[in-house]
C-alpha atoms as one frame of an Amber mdcrd trajectory, in Angstrom:
protein
  66.266  -8.127-201.355  62.935  -9.085-202.940  62.993 -12.592-201.468  63.971
 -11.245-198.024  61.079  -8.776-198.022  58.619 -11.437-199.226  59.783 -13.741
-196.408  59.342 -10.879-193.948  55.697 -10.463-195.013  55.120 -14.230-194.860
  56.381 -14.228-191.255  54.384 -11.094-190.450  51.220 -12.768-191.774  51.893
 -15.823-189.617  52.433 -13.642-186.538  49.310 -11.537-187.040  47.184 -14.652
-187.509  48.567 -15.928-184.188  47.394 -12.673-182.608  43.931 -13.208-184.042
  44.142 -10.669-186.871  42.777 -12.774-189.685  43.784 -10.741-192.707  46.131
 -11.856-195.437  48.932  -9.298-195.499  51.395 -11.149-197.677  52.617  -9.215
-200.651  54.052 -10.192-204.014  56.805  -8.027-205.410  56.929  -9.570-208.898
  55.551  -6.441-210.572  58.423  -4.242-209.365  61.669  -3.888-211.274  64.061
  -1.959-209.044  65.144  -2.314-205.437  63.885   1.231-204.785  60.402   0.327
-206.050  60.376  -2.798-203.886  61.442  -0.829-200.788  58.818   1.870-201.398
  56.061  -0.691-201.959  57.124  -2.681-198.884  57.189   0.479-196.745  53.708
   1.531-197.920  52.352  -1.980-197.387  53.879  -2.175-193.915  52.276   1.148
-192.988  48.869  -0.222-194.085  49.442  -3.360-192.024  50.381  -1.283-188.975
  47.150   0.724-189.371  45.124  -2.500-189.609  46.779  -3.842-186.468  46.154
  -0.580-184.651  42.461  -0.576-185.655  42.126  -4.228-184.696  43.722  -3.631
-181.296  41.282  -0.852-180.511  38.108  -2.544-181.770  38.661  -6.236-182.457
  40.412  -7.053-179.201  37.604  -5.552-177.134  35.080  -7.743-178.947  37.181
 -10.874-178.463  37.618 -10.162-174.776  33.885  -9.623-174.332  33.324 -12.988
-176.085  35.789 -14.518-173.616  33.897 -13.055-170.646  30.608 -14.375-172.041
  32.189 -17.802-172.481  33.465 -17.771-168.890  30.049 -16.726-167.576  28.429
 -19.545-169.539  30.909 -22.243-168.481  32.224 -21.315-165.012  30.421 -24.324
-163.501  33.048 -26.667-164.872  36.828 -26.664-164.901  37.580 -24.185-167.698
  41.138 -23.290-168.588  42.804 -20.207-169.947  43.935 -22.260-172.963  40.359
 -23.340-173.688  38.984 -19.791-173.567  41.894 -18.406-175.607  41.296 -21.056
-178.257  37.584 -20.242-178.271  38.300 -16.603-179.176  41.173 -17.470-181.539
  44.154 -16.092-179.616  47.267 -17.740-178.261  46.993 -18.385-174.519  49.961
 -16.113-173.801  48.552 -13.189-175.782  45.015 -13.748-174.438  46.294 -13.732
-170.850  48.260 -10.537-171.460  45.329  -8.743-173.150  42.826  -9.890-170.524
  44.968  -8.466-167.719  45.657  -5.222-169.662  41.991  -4.568-170.446  40.307
  -5.699-167.234  43.076  -5.161-164.626  42.375  -8.666-163.340  43.849 -12.025
-164.305  41.858 -14.748-166.016  41.928 -16.927-162.880  40.835 -14.003-160.676
  37.941 -13.304-163.037  36.775 -16.937-163.053  36.980 -16.988-159.237  35.081
 -13.695-159.002  32.374 -15.008-161.360  31.991 -18.211-159.345  31.847 -16.423
-156.002  29.280 -13.906-157.227  26.997 -16.794-158.198  27.773 -18.574-154.896
  26.720 -15.478-152.922  23.336 -15.536-154.672  22.913 -19.252-153.950  23.906
 -18.807-150.295  20.844 -16.612-149.781  18.651 -19.701-150.266  19.046 -21.737
-147.074  17.520 -24.815-148.738  20.638 -25.218-150.920  23.473 -27.071-149.155
  27.019 -25.706-149.152  28.187 -28.823-150.982  25.575 -28.304-153.683  26.597
 -24.640-154.031  30.270 -25.574-154.339  29.496 -28.097-157.103  27.117 -25.699
-158.875  29.722 -22.947-159.121  32.522 -25.201-160.345  34.307 -26.447-157.220
  34.511 -30.235-156.850  35.833 -29.970-153.281  33.502 -28.107-150.871  36.403
 -27.544-148.437  38.457 -25.859-151.135  35.416 -23.782-152.093  35.078 -22.669
-148.461  38.768 -21.673-148.274  38.566 -19.676-151.509  35.307 -18.043-150.416
  36.735 -17.021-147.032  39.967 -15.754-148.587  38.054 -13.566-151.049  35.190
 -12.328-148.835  36.600 -12.534-145.309  33.682 -14.754-144.288  33.106 -18.488
-144.524  30.112 -19.505-146.668  28.187 -20.325-143.462  29.018 -16.944-141.922
  28.015 -15.197-145.150  24.715 -17.090-145.223  23.949 -16.120-141.591  24.854
 -12.494-142.152  22.984 -11.958-145.434  20.002 -14.388-145.358
């Protein structure tokens, strides 16, 4: 029983670190003599861990996701990936993707696209900047692809947007 419970806490520690909760929650049961004492100690320890996870989810996750948004806004000009941003904030890509969608009601890719197009709209107001230059500046290597994405998201081509809003 003691070894099984210790292994459980070792696995729980591994899992919480994968989530980004960087606290050591392993527990040694050497000081306990009876199975009842071990069970009671394990139950109490597990309740503390659950509280820590709950606190972290309500405060820590928000901070990590804001760091992720800041990273995206600072690097949208190049080809950034979900994996890269997740690694930057210390979460697995799967968990980061899930949390991002839960908290912001938008996927990572949608957010990167939205960030790029917001910047593109500002640049389109300056008629001296070519469409190709705008596409490259906001992270699109192919100006034709940029135009398709822009039209899909705004309903206007970049040229039409420029004419309408300049």
